[in-house]
PDB file of C-alpha atoms and ligand atoms in Angstrom:
ATOM      1  CA  MET A 503       6.214  14.427  24.287  1.00 65.00           C
ATOM      2  CA  LYS A 504       3.849  11.782  22.962  1.00 80.00           C
ATOM      3  CA  ASP A 505       5.224   8.845  21.067  1.00 93.00           C
ATOM      4  CA  ILE A 506       3.308   8.831  17.768  1.00 97.00           C
ATOM      5  CA  VAL A 507       2.975   5.437  16.138  1.00 98.00           C
ATOM      6  CA  ALA A 508       1.275   5.532  12.743  1.00 98.00           C
ATOM      7  CA  ILE A 509      -0.044   2.755  10.569  1.00 98.00           C
ATOM      8  CA  TYR A 510       0.201   3.129   6.784  1.00 98.00           C
ATOM      9  CA  PRO A 511      -2.315   0.547   5.528  1.00 98.00           C
ATOM     10  CA  GLY A 512      -2.894  -0.570   1.963  1.00 97.00           C
ATOM     11  CA  SER A 513      -2.942  -3.417  -0.522  1.00 96.00           C
ATOM     12  CA  PHE A 514       0.525  -2.636  -1.972  1.00 97.00           C
ATOM     13  CA  ASP A 515      -0.050  -5.004  -4.919  1.00 97.00           C
ATOM     14  CA  PRO A 516       2.688  -4.049  -5.757  1.00 97.00           C
ATOM     15  CA  VAL A 517       4.404  -1.219  -3.846  1.00 98.00           C
ATOM     16  CA  THR A 518       4.890   1.824  -6.130  1.00 98.00           C
ATOM     17  CA  ASN A 519       7.217   4.838  -6.028  1.00 98.00           C
ATOM     18  CA  GLY A 520       4.191   6.824  -4.822  1.00 97.00           C
ATOM     19  CA  HIS A 521       3.837   4.555  -1.762  1.00 98.00           C
ATOM     20  CA  LEU A 522       7.573   4.827  -1.071  1.00 98.00           C
ATOM     21  CA  ASP A 523       7.412   8.620  -1.336  1.00 98.00           C
ATOM     22  CA  LEU A 524       4.659   8.653   1.289  1.00 98.00           C
ATOM     23  CA  ILE A 525       6.530   6.193   3.546  1.00 98.00           C
ATOM     24  CA  ARG A 526       9.603   8.468   3.490  1.00 98.00           C
ATOM     25  CA  ARG A 527       7.481  11.513   4.325  1.00 98.00           C
ATOM     26  CA  GLY A 528       5.681   9.607   7.095  1.00 98.00           C
ATOM     27  CA  SER A 529       8.922   8.318   8.598  1.00 98.00           C
ATOM     28  CA  LYS A 530      10.060  11.937   9.086  1.00 98.00           C
ATOM     29  CA  LEU A 531       6.820  12.946  10.783  1.00 97.00           C
ATOM     30  CA  PHE A 532       6.082  10.003  13.093  1.00 98.00           C
ATOM     31  CA  ASP A 533       8.192   8.323  15.758  1.00 98.00           C
ATOM     32  CA  ARG A 534       7.348   4.926  14.289  1.00 98.00           C
ATOM     33  CA  LEU A 535       5.601   3.954  11.078  1.00 98.00           C
ATOM     34  CA  ILE A 536       4.156   0.495  10.490  1.00 98.00           C
ATOM     35  CA  VAL A 537       3.418  -0.277   6.851  1.00 98.00           C
ATOM     36  CA  ALA A 538       0.506  -2.713   7.131  1.00 98.00           C
ATOM     37  CA  ILE A 539      -0.487  -4.876   4.171  1.00 98.00           C
ATOM     38  CA  ALA A 540      -4.180  -5.762   4.230  1.00 96.00           C
ATOM     39  CA  ARG A 541      -5.469  -9.185   3.375  1.00 91.00           C
ATOM     40  CA  ASN A 542      -8.131  -7.506   1.275  1.00 76.00           C
ATOM     41  CA  LEU A 543     -10.902  -9.960   0.535  1.00 68.00           C
ATOM     42  CA  ASP A 544     -13.017  -7.472  -1.468  1.00 73.00           C
ATOM     43  CA  LYS A 545     -10.390  -6.844  -4.128  1.00 72.00           C
ATOM     44  CA  GLY A 546     -10.525 -10.220  -5.866  1.00 76.00           C
ATOM     45  CA  GLU A 547      -7.434 -12.036  -7.057  1.00 85.00           C
ATOM     46  CA  ALA A 548      -4.208 -10.226  -6.142  1.00 93.00           C
ATOM     47  CA  LEU A 549      -1.148 -10.297  -8.409  1.00 95.00           C
ATOM     48  CA  PHE A 550       1.250 -10.947  -5.510  1.00 96.00           C
ATOM     49  CA  SER A 551       0.773 -13.033  -2.361  1.00 95.00           C
ATOM     50  CA  LEU A 552       0.932 -11.266   1.011  1.00 95.00           C
ATOM     51  CA  ALA A 553       4.384 -12.772   1.611  1.00 96.00           C
ATOM     52  CA  GLU A 554       5.690 -11.487  -1.738  1.00 97.00           C
ATOM     53  CA  ARG A 555       4.290  -8.000  -1.136  1.00 97.00           C
ATOM     54  CA  ARG A 556       5.852  -7.984   2.310  1.00 98.00           C
ATOM     55  CA  GLU A 557       9.238  -9.085   0.982  1.00 98.00           C
ATOM     56  CA  MET A 558       9.301  -6.261  -1.583  1.00 98.00           C
ATOM     57  CA  LEU A 559       8.248  -3.647   0.983  1.00 98.00           C
ATOM     58  CA  VAL A 560      10.852  -4.845   3.512  1.00 98.00           C
ATOM     59  CA  ALA A 561      13.589  -4.606   0.861  1.00 98.00           C
ATOM     60  CA  MET A 562      12.464  -1.144  -0.226  1.00 98.00           C
ATOM     61  CA  THR A 563      12.253   0.333   3.304  1.00 98.00           C
ATOM     62  CA  SER A 564      15.328  -1.297   4.866  1.00 98.00           C
ATOM     63  CA  GLU A 565      17.215   2.021   5.144  1.00 97.00           C
ATOM     64  CA  LEU A 566      14.451   3.638   7.238  1.00 98.00           C
ATOM     65  CA  ASP A 567      15.134   2.753  10.894  1.00 98.00           C
ATOM     66  CA  ASN A 568      11.725   3.726  12.297  1.00 98.00           C
ATOM     67  CA  VAL A 569       9.711   1.884   9.607  1.00 98.00           C
ATOM     68  CA  CYS A 570       8.606  -1.735   9.812  1.00 98.00           C
ATOM     69  CA  VAL A 571       6.339  -3.883   7.640  1.00 98.00           C
ATOM     70  CA  ASP A 572       3.500  -6.094   8.841  1.00 98.00           C
ATOM     71  CA  THR A 573       0.311  -7.721   7.531  1.00 97.00           C
ATOM     72  CA  PHE A 574      -3.184  -7.565   9.011  1.00 97.00           C
ATOM     73  CA  GLU A 575      -6.615  -9.063   8.646  1.00 96.00           C
ATOM     74  CA  GLY A 576      -9.970  -7.663   9.747  1.00 96.00           C
ATOM     75  CA  LEU A 577     -10.734  -4.141  10.880  1.00 97.00           C
ATOM     76  CA  LEU A 578      -7.972  -1.582  10.498  1.00 98.00           C
ATOM     77  CA  VAL A 579      -8.919   0.198  13.746  1.00 98.00           C
ATOM     78  CA  ALA A 580      -8.725  -3.070  15.711  1.00 98.00           C
ATOM     79  CA  TYR A 581      -5.254  -3.629  14.269  1.00 98.00           C
ATOM     80  CA  CYS A 582      -4.267  -0.034  15.245  1.00 98.00           C
ATOM     81  CA  ILE A 583      -5.302  -0.625  18.851  1.00 98.00           C
ATOM     82  CA  SER A 584      -3.453  -3.953  18.956  1.00 98.00           C
ATOM     83  CA  LYS A 585      -0.289  -2.066  17.913  1.00 98.00           C
ATOM     84  CA  ASN A 586      -0.883   0.909  20.279  1.00 97.00           C
ATOM     85  CA  ALA A 587      -0.967   3.136  17.209  1.00 98.00           C
ATOM     86  CA  ASN A 588      -2.532   6.597  17.443  1.00 96.00           C
ATOM     87  CA  ALA A 589      -2.637   7.504  13.752  1.00 98.00           C
ATOM     88  CA  VAL A 590      -3.458   6.117  10.325  1.00 98.00           C
ATOM     89  CA  LEU A 591      -1.525   7.588   7.393  1.00 98.00           C
ATOM     90  CA  ARG A 592      -3.215   7.744   3.986  1.00 98.00           C
ATOM     91  CA  GLY A 593      -2.118   9.391   0.774  1.00 97.00           C
ATOM     92  CA  ILE A 594      -4.437  11.622  -1.247  1.00 96.00           C
ATOM     93  CA  ARG A 595      -3.460  12.044  -4.880  1.00 94.00           C
ATOM     94  CA  ALA A 596      -6.367  13.837  -6.524  1.00 90.00           C
ATOM     95  CA  VAL A 597      -9.833  15.109  -5.602  1.00 90.00           C
ATOM     96  CA  SER A 598     -11.213  11.769  -6.799  1.00 89.00           C
ATOM     97  CA  ASP A 599      -9.521  10.008  -3.836  1.00 93.00           C
ATOM     98  CA  TYR A 600     -11.094  12.359  -1.335  1.00 94.00           C
ATOM     99  CA  GLU A 601     -14.640  11.028  -1.145  1.00 95.00           C
ATOM    100  CA  PHE A 602     -13.641   7.432  -0.422  1.00 96.00           C
ATOM    101  CA  GLU A 603     -10.884   8.493   1.973  1.00 97.00           C
ATOM    102  CA  LEU A 604     -13.230  10.821   3.870  1.00 97.00           C
ATOM    103  CA  GLN A 605     -15.807   8.042   4.256  1.00 98.00           C
ATOM    104  CA  MET A 606     -13.171   5.621   5.505  1.00 98.00           C
ATOM    105  CA  ALA A 607     -11.573   8.134   7.891  1.00 98.00           C
ATOM    106  CA  LEU A 608     -14.906   9.164   9.426  1.00 98.00           C
ATOM    107  CA  MET A 609     -16.107   5.593   9.748  1.00 98.00           C
ATOM    108  CA  ASN A 610     -12.832   4.567  11.373  1.00 98.00           C
ATOM    109  CA  ARG A 611     -13.100   7.537  13.757  1.00 98.00           C
ATOM    110  CA  LYS A 612     -16.687   6.569  14.656  1.00 98.00           C
ATOM    111  CA  MET A 613     -15.545   3.033  15.466  1.00 98.00           C
ATOM    112  CA  GLU A 614     -12.370   4.104  17.262  1.00 98.00           C
ATOM    113  CA  PRO A 615     -12.070   7.782  18.322  1.00 98.00           C
ATOM    114  CA  ARG A 616      -8.581   7.182  19.747  1.00 97.00           C
ATOM    115  CA  VAL A 617      -7.139   6.803  16.232  1.00 98.00           C
ATOM    116  CA  GLU A 618      -6.708   9.901  14.001  1.00 98.00           C
ATOM    117  CA  THR A 619      -6.336   9.714  10.214  1.00 98.00           C
ATOM    118  CA  VAL A 620      -3.587  11.888   8.745  1.00 98.00           C
ATOM    119  CA  PHE A 621      -3.589  12.631   5.007  1.00 97.00           C
ATOM    120  CA  MET A 622      -0.417  13.446   3.122  1.00 97.00           C
ATOM    121  CA  MET A 623       0.150  14.356  -0.520  1.00 96.00           C
ATOM    122  CA  PRO A 624       2.749  12.413  -2.506  1.00 96.00           C
ATOM    123  CA  ALA A 625       5.160  14.276  -4.800  1.00 96.00           C
ATOM    124  CA  GLU A 626       3.193  15.563  -7.798  1.00 95.00           C
ATOM    125  CA  GLN A 627       4.913  13.226 -10.276  1.00 95.00           C
ATOM    126  CA  TYR A 628       3.155  10.341  -8.501  1.00 96.00           C
ATOM    127  CA  SER A 629      -0.301  11.899  -8.416  1.00 93.00           C
ATOM    128  CA  TYR A 630      -1.573   9.703 -11.267  1.00 93.00           C
ATOM    129  CA  LEU A 631       0.149   6.529 -10.106  1.00 96.00           C
ATOM    130  CA  SER A 632      -1.580   3.498  -8.583  1.00 96.00           C
ATOM    131  CA  SER A 633      -0.856  -0.222  -8.160  1.00 96.00           C
ATOM    132  CA  ARG A 634      -3.855  -0.998 -10.371  1.00 96.00           C
ATOM    133  CA  ILE A 635      -2.432   1.075 -13.236  1.00 96.00           C
ATOM    134  CA  VAL A 636       1.010  -0.527 -12.771  1.00 97.00           C
ATOM    135  CA  ARG A 637      -0.549  -4.021 -13.049  1.00 96.00           C
ATOM    136  CA  GLU A 638      -2.486  -3.005 -16.160  1.00 96.00           C
ATOM    137  CA  ILE A 639       0.507  -1.430 -17.934  1.00 97.00           C
ATOM    138  CA  ALA A 640       2.626  -4.496 -17.096  1.00 95.00           C
ATOM    139  CA  ARG A 641      -0.026  -6.919 -18.399  1.00 95.00           C
ATOM    140  CA  LEU A 642      -0.139  -4.959 -21.664  1.00 95.00           C
ATOM    141  CA  GLY A 643       3.656  -4.890 -21.989  1.00 93.00           C
ATOM    142  CA  GLY A 644       4.129  -1.138 -21.355  1.00 95.00           C
ATOM    143  CA  PRO A 645       7.084   0.546 -19.602  1.00 94.00           C
ATOM    144  CA  LEU A 646       7.174   0.743 -15.781  1.00 96.00           C
ATOM    145  CA  THR A 647      10.246   2.976 -15.579  1.00 94.00           C
ATOM    146  CA  GLY A 648       9.881   5.574 -12.835  1.00 95.00           C
ATOM    147  CA  LEU A 649       6.632   4.044 -11.541  1.00 97.00           C
ATOM    148  CA  VAL A 650       8.072   1.291  -9.350  1.00 98.00           C
ATOM    149  CA  PRO A 651      11.605   0.490  -8.101  1.00 97.00           C
ATOM    150  CA  ASN A 652      13.726  -1.678 -10.457  1.00 96.00           C
ATOM    151  CA  MET A 653      13.468  -4.727  -8.192  1.00 96.00           C
ATOM    152  CA  VAL A 654       9.664  -4.461  -8.189  1.00 97.00           C
ATOM    153  CA  GLU A 655       9.572  -3.976 -11.964  1.00 97.00           C
ATOM    154  CA  GLU A 656      11.528  -7.193 -12.385  1.00 96.00           C
ATOM    155  CA  ARG A 657       9.217  -9.094 -10.010  1.00 97.00           C
ATOM    156  CA  VAL A 658       6.112  -7.761 -11.786  1.00 97.00           C
ATOM    157  CA  ARG A 659       7.450  -8.842 -15.186  1.00 95.00           C
ATOM    158  CA  GLN A 660       8.323 -12.317 -13.859  1.00 95.00           C
ATOM    159  CA  LYS A 661       4.891 -12.684 -12.291  1.00 95.00           C
ATOM    160  CA  ILE A 662       3.057 -11.596 -15.455  1.00 93.00           C
ATOM    161  CA  ALA A 663       5.167 -14.014 -17.524  1.00 92.00           C
ATOM    162  CA  GLN A 664       4.375 -16.869 -15.066  1.00 89.00           C
ATOM    163  CA  THR A 665       0.634 -16.131 -15.081  1.00 84.00           C
ATOM    164  CA  HIS A 666       0.695 -15.925 -18.872  1.00 74.00           C
ATOM    165  CA  ALA A 667       2.524 -19.287 -19.087  1.00 77.00           C
ATOM    166  CA  VAL A 668      -0.024 -20.953 -16.754  1.00 75.00           C
ATOM    167  CA  HIS A 669      -2.959 -19.564 -18.791  1.00 68.00           C
ATOM    168  CA  THR A 670      -1.430 -20.680 -22.082  1.00 70.00           C
ATOM    169  CA  SER A 671      -0.738 -24.206 -20.800  1.00 67.00           C
ATOM    170  CA  THR A 672      -4.291 -24.634 -19.375  1.00 65.00           C
ATOM    171  CA  HIS A 673      -5.719 -23.448 -22.725  1.00 62.00           C
ATOM    172  CA  LEU A 674      -3.682 -26.088 -24.523  1.00 59.00           C
ATOM    173  CA  LEU A 675      -5.055 -28.893 -22.328  1.00 59.00           C
TER     174      LEU A 675
HETATM  175  O1  PNS B1686      -4.467   0.373  -0.860  1.00 86.00           O
HETATM  176  P1  PNS B1686      -5.939   0.325  -0.643  1.00 86.00           P
HETATM  177  O2  PNS B1686      -6.510  -0.877  -1.326  1.00 86.00           O
HETATM  178  O3  PNS B1686      -6.621   1.606  -1.029  1.00 86.00           O
HETATM  179  O4  PNS B1686      -6.190   0.120   0.933  1.00 86.00           O
HETATM  180  C1  PNS B1686      -7.490   0.025   1.472  1.00 86.00           C
HETATM  181  C2  PNS B1686      -7.422  -0.439   2.948  1.00 86.00           C
HETATM  182  C3  PNS B1686      -6.688  -1.761   3.046  1.00 86.00           C
HETATM  183  C4  PNS B1686      -6.693   0.596   3.766  1.00 86.00           C
HETATM  184  C5  PNS B1686      -8.895  -0.573   3.467  1.00 86.00           C
HETATM  185  O5  PNS B1686      -9.609  -1.409   2.605  1.00 86.00           O
HETATM  186  C6  PNS B1686      -8.951  -1.115   4.896  1.00 86.00           C
HETATM  187  O6  PNS B1686      -8.705  -0.410   5.825  1.00 86.00           O
HETATM  188  N1  PNS B1686      -9.284  -2.425   5.037  1.00 86.00           N
HETATM  189  C7  PNS B1686      -9.395  -3.079   6.321  1.00 86.00           C
HETATM  190  C8  PNS B1686     -10.841  -3.410   6.666  1.00 86.00           C
HETATM  191  C9  PNS B1686     -11.524  -2.244   7.359  1.00 86.00           C
HETATM  192  O7  PNS B1686     -11.129  -1.776   8.390  1.00 86.00           O
HETATM  193  N2  PNS B1686     -12.619  -1.764   6.727  1.00 86.00           N
HETATM  194  C10 PNS B1686     -13.410  -0.665   7.216  1.00 86.00           C
HETATM  195  C11 PNS B1686     -12.945   0.642   6.623  1.00 86.00           C
HETATM  196  S1  PNS B1686     -13.991   1.983   7.114  1.00 86.00           S
END
């Protein structure tokens, strides 16, 4: 039997319950799953540093023996080859995700035919959930219950309070 190593790439800014649902599903399907946090230069200012995102993901996946967390820079397919991975795992929530995911999967396949993309659906209660929406709700003081783990909720609230304090103090200068 082939040893299937899959990479689950993303920004994870921050990790949500939807991501964790997919990680659990992936860990049952693949021999090894590497959750790979991208240093994503296109996405502008991130809420959390790579190290902070990694720390939260490590804490949230510690009970899954075949899952590890890493960071990467540059092309995803180059990273896959460097890790001897044969699959990329991506979650599809709604039809709106499909177009972008299809483009990415086909482009990755064109660049590196040895790596297959596997799509999985998260549990339906997470189908409207994204890190972007979590950041927005948190910035506007809304509830994050059920969207992210408690530890992540606490870290998001601390971070928003810190950023707010820095903005207020620079305005006062
Ligand atoms: O969680 P996200 O932001 O939807 O993840 C997007 C990510 C990080 C998977 C994607 O931007 C990516 O693969 N970036 C690495 C650079 C790369 O390989 N780009 C070419 C994609 S065809």
